[in-house]
GROMACS .gro file of C-alpha atoms in nm:
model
  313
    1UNK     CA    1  -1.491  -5.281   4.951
    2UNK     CA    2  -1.616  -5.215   4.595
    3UNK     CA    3  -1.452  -5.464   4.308
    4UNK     CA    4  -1.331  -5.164   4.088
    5UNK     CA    5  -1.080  -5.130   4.412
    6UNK     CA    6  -0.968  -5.462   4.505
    7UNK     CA    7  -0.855  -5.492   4.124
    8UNK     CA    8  -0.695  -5.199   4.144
    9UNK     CA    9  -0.487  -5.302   4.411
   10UNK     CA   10  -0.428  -5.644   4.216
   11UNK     CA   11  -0.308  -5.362   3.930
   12UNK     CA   12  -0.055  -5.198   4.187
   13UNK     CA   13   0.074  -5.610   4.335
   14UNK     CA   14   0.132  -5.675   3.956
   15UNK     CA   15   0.304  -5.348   3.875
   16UNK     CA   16   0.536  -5.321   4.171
   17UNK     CA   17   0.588  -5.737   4.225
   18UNK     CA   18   0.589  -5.626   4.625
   19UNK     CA   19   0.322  -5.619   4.868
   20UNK     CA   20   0.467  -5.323   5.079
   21UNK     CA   21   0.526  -5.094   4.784
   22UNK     CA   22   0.192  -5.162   4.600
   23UNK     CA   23   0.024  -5.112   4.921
   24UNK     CA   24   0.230  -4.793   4.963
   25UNK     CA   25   0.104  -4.698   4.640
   26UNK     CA   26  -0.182  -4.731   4.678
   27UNK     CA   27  -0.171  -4.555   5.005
   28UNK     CA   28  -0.315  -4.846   5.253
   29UNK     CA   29  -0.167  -5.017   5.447
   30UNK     CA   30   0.025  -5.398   5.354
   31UNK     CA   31  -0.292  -5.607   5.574
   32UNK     CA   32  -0.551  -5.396   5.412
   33UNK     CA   33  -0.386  -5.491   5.074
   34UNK     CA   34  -0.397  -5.853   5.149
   35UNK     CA   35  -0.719  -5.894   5.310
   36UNK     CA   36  -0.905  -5.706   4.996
   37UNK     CA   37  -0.704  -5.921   4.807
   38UNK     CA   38  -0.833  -6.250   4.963
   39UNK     CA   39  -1.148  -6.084   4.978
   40UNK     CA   40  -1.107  -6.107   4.585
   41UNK     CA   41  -1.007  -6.441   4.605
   42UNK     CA   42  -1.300  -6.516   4.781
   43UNK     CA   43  -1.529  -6.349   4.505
   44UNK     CA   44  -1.382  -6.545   4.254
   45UNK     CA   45  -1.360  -6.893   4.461
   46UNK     CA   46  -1.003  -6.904   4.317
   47UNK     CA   47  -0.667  -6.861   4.435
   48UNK     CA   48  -0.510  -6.556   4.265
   49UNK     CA   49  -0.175  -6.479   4.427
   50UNK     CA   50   0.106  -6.705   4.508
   51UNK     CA   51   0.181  -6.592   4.879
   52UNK     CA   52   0.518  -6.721   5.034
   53UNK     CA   53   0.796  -6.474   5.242
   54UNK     CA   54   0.739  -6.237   4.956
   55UNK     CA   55   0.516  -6.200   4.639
   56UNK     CA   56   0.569  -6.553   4.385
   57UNK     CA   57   0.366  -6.387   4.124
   58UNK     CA   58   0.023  -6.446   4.022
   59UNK     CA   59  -0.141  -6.794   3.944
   60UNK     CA   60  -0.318  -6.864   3.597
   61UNK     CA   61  -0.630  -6.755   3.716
   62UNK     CA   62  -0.470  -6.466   3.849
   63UNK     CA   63  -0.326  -6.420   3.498
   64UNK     CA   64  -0.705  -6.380   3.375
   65UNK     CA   65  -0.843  -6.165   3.659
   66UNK     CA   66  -0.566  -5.879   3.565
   67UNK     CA   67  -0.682  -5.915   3.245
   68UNK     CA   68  -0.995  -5.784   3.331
   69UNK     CA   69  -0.898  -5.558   3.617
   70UNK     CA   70  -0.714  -5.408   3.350
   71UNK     CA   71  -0.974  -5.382   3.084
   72UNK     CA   72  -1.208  -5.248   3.379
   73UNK     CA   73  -0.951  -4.929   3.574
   74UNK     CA   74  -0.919  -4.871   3.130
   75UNK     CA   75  -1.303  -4.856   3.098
   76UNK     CA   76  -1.300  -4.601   3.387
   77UNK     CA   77  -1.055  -4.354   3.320
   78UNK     CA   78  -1.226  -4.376   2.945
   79UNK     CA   79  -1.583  -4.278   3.076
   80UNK     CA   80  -1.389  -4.020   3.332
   81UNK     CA   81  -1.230  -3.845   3.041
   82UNK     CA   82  -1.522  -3.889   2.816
   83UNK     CA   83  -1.794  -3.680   3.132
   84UNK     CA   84  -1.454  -3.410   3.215
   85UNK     CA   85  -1.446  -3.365   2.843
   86UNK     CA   86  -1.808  -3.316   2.795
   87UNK     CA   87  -1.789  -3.081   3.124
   88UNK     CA   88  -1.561  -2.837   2.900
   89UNK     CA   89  -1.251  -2.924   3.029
   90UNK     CA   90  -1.064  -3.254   2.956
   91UNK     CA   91  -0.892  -3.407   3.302
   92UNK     CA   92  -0.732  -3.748   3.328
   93UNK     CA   93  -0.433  -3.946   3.320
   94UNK     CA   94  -0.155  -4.046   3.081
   95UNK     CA   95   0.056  -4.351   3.161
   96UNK     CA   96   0.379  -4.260   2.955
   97UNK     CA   97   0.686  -4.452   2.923
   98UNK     CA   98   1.094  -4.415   2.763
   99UNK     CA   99   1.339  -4.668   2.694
  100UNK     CA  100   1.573  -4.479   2.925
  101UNK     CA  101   1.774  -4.324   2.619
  102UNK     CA  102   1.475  -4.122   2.532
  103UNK     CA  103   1.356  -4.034   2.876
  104UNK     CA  104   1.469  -3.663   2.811
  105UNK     CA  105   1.215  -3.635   2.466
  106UNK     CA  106   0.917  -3.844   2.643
  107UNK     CA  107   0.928  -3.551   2.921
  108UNK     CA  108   0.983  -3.272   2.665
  109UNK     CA  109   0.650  -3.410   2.504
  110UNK     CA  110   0.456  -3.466   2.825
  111UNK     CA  111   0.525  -3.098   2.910
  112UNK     CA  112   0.389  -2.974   2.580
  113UNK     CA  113   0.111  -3.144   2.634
  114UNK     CA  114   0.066  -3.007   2.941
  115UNK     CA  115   0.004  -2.648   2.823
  116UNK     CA  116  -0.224  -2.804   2.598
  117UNK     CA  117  -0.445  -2.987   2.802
  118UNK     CA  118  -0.367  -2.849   3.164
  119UNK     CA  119  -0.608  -3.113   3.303
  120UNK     CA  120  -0.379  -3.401   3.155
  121UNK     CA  121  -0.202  -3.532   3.426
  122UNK     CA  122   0.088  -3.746   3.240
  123UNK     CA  123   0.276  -3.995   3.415
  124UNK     CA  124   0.641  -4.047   3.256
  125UNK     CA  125   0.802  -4.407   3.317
  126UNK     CA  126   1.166  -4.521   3.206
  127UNK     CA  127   1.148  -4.883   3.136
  128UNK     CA  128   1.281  -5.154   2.929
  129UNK     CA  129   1.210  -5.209   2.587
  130UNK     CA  130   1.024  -5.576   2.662
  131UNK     CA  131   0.845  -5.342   2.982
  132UNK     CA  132   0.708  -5.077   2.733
  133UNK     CA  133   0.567  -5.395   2.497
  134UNK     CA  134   0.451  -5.576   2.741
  135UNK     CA  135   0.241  -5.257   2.869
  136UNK     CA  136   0.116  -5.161   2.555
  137UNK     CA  137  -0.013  -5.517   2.500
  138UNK     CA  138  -0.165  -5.531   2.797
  139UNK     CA  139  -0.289  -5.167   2.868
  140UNK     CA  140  -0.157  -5.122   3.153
  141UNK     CA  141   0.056  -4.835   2.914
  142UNK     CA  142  -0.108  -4.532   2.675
  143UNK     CA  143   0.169  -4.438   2.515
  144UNK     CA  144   0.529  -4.470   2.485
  145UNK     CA  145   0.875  -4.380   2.278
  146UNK     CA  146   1.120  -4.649   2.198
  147UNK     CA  147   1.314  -4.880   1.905
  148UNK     CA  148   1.070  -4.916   1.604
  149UNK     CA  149   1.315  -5.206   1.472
  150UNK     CA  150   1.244  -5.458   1.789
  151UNK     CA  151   0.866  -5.462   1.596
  152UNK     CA  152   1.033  -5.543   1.287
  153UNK     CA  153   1.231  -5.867   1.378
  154UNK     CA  154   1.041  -6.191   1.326
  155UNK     CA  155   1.038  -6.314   1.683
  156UNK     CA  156   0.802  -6.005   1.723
  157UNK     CA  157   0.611  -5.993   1.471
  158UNK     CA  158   0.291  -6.109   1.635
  159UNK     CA  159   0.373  -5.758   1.818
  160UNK     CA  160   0.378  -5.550   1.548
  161UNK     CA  161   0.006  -5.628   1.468
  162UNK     CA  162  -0.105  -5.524   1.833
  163UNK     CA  163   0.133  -5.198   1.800
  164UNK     CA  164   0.099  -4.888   1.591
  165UNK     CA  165   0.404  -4.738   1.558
  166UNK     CA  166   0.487  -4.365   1.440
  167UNK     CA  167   0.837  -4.298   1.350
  168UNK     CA  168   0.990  -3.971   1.513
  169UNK     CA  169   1.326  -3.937   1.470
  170UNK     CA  170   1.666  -4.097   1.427
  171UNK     CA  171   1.923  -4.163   1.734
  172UNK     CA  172   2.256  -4.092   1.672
  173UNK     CA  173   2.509  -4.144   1.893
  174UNK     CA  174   2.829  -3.958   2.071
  175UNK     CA  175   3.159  -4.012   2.263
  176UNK     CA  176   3.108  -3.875   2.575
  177UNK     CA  177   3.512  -3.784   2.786
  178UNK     CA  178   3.615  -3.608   3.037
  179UNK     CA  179   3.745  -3.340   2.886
  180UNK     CA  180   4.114  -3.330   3.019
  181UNK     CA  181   4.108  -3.650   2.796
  182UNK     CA  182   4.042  -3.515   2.502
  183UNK     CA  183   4.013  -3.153   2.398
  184UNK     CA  184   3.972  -3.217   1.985
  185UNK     CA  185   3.612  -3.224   1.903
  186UNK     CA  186   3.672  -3.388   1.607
  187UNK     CA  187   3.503  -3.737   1.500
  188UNK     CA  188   3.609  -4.053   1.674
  189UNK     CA  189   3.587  -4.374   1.520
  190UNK     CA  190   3.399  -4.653   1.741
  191UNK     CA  191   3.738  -4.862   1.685
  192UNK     CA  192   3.919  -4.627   1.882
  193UNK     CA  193   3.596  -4.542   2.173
  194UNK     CA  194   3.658  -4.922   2.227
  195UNK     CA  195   4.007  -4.903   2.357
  196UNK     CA  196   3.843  -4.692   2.642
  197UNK     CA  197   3.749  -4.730   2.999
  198UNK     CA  198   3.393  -4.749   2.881
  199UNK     CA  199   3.029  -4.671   3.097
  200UNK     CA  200   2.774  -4.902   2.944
  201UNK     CA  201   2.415  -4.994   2.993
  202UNK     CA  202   2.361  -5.310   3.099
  203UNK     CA  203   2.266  -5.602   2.876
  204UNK     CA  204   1.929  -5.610   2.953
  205UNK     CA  205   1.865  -5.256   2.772
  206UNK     CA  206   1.817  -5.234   2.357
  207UNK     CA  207   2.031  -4.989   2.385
  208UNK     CA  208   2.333  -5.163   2.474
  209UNK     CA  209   2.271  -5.439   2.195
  210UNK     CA  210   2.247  -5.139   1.953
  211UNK     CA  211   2.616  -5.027   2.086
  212UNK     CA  212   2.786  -5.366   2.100
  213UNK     CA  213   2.665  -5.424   1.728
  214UNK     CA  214   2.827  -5.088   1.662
  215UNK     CA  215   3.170  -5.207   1.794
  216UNK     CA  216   3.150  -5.523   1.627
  217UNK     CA  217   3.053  -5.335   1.275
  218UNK     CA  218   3.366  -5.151   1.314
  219UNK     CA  219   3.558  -5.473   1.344
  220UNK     CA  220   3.618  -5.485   1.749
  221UNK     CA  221   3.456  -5.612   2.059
  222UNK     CA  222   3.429  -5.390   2.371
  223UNK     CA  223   3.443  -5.486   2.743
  224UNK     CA  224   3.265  -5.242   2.951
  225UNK     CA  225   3.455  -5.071   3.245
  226UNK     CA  226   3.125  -5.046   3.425
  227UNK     CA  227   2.750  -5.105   3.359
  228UNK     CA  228   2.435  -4.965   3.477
  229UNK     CA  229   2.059  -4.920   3.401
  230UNK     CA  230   2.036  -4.573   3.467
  231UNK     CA  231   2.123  -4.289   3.232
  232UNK     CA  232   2.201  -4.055   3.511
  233UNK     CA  233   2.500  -4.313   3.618
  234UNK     CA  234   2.668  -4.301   3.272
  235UNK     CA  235   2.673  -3.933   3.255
  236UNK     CA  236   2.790  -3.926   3.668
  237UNK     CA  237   3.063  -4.223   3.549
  238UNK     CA  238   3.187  -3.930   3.317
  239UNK     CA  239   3.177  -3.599   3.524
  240UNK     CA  240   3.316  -3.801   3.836
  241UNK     CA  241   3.485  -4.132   3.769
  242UNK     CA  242   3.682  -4.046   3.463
  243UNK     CA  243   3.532  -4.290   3.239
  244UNK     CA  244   3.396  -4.255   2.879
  245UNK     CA  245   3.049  -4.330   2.761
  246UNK     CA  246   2.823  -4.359   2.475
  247UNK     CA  247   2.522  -4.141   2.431
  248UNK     CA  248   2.269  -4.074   2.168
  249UNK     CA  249   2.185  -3.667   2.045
  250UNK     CA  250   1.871  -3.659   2.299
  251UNK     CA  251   2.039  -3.697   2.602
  252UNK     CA  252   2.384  -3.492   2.496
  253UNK     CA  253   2.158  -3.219   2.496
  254UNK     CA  254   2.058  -3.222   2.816
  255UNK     CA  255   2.399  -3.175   2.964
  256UNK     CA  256   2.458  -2.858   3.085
  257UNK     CA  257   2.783  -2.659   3.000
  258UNK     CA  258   3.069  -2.755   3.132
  259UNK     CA  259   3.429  -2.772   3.048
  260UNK     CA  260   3.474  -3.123   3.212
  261UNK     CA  261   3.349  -3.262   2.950
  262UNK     CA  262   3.396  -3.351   2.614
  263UNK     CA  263   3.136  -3.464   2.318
  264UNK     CA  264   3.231  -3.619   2.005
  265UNK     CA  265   3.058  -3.783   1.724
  266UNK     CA  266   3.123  -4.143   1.669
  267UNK     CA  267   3.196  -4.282   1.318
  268UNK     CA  268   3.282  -4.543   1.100
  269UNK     CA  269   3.040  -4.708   1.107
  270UNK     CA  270   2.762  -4.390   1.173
  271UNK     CA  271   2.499  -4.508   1.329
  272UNK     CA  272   2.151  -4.428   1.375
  273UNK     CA  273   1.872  -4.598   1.512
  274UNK     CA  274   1.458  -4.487   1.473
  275UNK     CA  275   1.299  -4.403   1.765
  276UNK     CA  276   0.879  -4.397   1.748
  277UNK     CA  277   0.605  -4.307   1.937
  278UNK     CA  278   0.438  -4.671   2.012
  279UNK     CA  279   0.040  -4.718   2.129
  280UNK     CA  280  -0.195  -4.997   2.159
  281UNK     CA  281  -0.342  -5.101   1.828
  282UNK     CA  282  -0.738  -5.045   1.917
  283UNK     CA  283  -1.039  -4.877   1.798
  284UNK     CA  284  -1.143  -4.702   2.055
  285UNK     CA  285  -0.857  -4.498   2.271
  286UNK     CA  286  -0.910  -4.253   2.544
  287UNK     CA  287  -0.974  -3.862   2.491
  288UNK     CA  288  -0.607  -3.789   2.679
  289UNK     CA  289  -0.469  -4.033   2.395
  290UNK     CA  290  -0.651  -3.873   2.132
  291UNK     CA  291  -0.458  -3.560   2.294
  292UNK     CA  292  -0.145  -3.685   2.268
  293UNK     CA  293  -0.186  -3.857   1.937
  294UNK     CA  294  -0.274  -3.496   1.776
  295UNK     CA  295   0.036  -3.356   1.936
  296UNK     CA  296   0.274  -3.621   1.801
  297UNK     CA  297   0.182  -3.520   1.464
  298UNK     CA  298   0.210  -3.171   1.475
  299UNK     CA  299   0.423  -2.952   1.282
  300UNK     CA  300   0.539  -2.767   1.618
  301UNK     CA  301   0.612  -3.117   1.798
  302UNK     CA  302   0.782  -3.233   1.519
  303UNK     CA  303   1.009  -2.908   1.475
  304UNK     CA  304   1.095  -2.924   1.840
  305UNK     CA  305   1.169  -3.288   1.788
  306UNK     CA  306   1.412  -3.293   1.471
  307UNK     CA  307   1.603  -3.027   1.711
  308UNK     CA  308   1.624  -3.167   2.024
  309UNK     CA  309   1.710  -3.526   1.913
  310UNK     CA  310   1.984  -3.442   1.754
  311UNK     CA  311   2.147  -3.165   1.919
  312UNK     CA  312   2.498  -3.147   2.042
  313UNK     CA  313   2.732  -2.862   2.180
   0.00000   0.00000   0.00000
């Protein structure tokens, strides 16, 4: 087995923190995952992963070696890009990821760049915001759409310089009811959203710091009713369990008509939050990121953009 594979599959143990899902991505089978593995161990004459009843992460040296498996499956899909390209037709992958509130934009831009660059094959991720930095930093992501203000804080700071960031648009946010609750579709004042059975996201996500901020501006706390990491969960927590929720302009417009439910601004205070594209801060980056870089910053993308972001019914 070739070294450009067994760090590959070192890639997939890191990514997926499981030995029977990276092998399943990688589409062997669990022994065949660990025997490259120690095969690689072997190589190196240094123990790599901390094995137990399940995956313990990887040791210091293992630390370094995905470094460089890394730098190496990057290297690769450059020079495949770079000979496709040169062949007349560009072909390779996109590794794409959303802080889940922007999840419906991020796909709305990978499909544009689709009919582009039909030989693009993006992949779109939702993650966290500290997932999507810790990609970037590492390569492991191309390109991504999240909170521009994380950079700015001075506990990430040293980020900022390893980030370029391109501002896109600005999140604001809306009451989401059933609508036998509420028929008016007037303003409501976050004072008066926290006196509801509230859907939240869970405390992990940006997000939901960016909302609890936004009660406590308006003078009140807010206990959620339920929480979840999954966008898909507030909106069902709505339609089918009669609770309220908070969503930003992207996602409202994704709903699809429907007179169970109800969408309202929220004000005092209005809020709104900058969402930007985010990539690695490097000389040289791929011909798909070139790609998507050019889209970002066109007039059309940025029409479609102003639009969609803020849209509600």
């Amino acid at each position: 087995m070739n070294l450009l594979t067994s760090m590959r599959y070192l890639v997939a143990l890191n990514e997926h923190r499981h030995f029977a899902r990276a092998a399943q991505a990688c589409h062997i089978t669990q022994p065949a995952l660990s025997n490259a593995l120690k095969a690689l161990e072997d190589e190196f004459g240094a123990v790599i992963v901390r094995r137990g009843r399940v995956f313990g992460g990887l040791t210091a040296e293992g630390e370094q070696v995905l470094v460089t498996a890394l730098s190496m499956l990057r290297a690769e899909e450059a020079l495949r890009q770079d000979l496709s390209a040169a062949a007349g037709q560009l072909k390779g992958q996109l590794r794409m990821a959303a802080v889940p509130t922007a999840i419906p934009m991020l796909t709305r831009f990978a499909a544009l760049l689709r009919v582009q660059h039909p030989g693009i094959t993006p992949m779109v991720l939702s993650m966290s915001s500290l997932e999507i930095e810790t990609g970037l930093e590492d390569l492991s992501l191309d390109l991504a759409l999240g909170y521009s203000e994380r950079l700015e804080s001075g506990s990430r700071a040293a980020r900022s310089a390893r980030i370029s960031v391109w501002p896109q648009y600005q999140e604001h946010y809306f009451l989401l009811s059933p609508a036998a609750a509420e028929q008016s579709q007037k303003p409501v004042k976050w004072s008066q959203a926290a006196r509801l059975p509230l859907c939240l996201l869970t405390p992990d996500m940006h997000n939901r710091l960016i909302v609890d901020q936004s009660f406590m501006a308006a003078g009140c706390g807010v206990s959620a009713a339920m929480e979840t990491n999954s966008v898909l969960s507030l909106m069902l927590a709505v339609t089918e369990g009669g609770l309220h929720s908070v969503l930003p302009g992207a996602l409202v417009a994704t709903l699809p008509e429907s007179d169970r439910i109800s969408v309202r601004p929220l004000i005092a205070p209005k809020v709104q939050t900058a969402i930007a594209f985010l990539a690695p801060s490097q000389d040289q980056a791929t011909r798909a990121q070139q790609a998507a870089l050019a889209l970002m910053q066109s007039q059309a993308w940025r029409q479609q953009c102003a639009s969609f972001a803020g849209a509600v019914r």
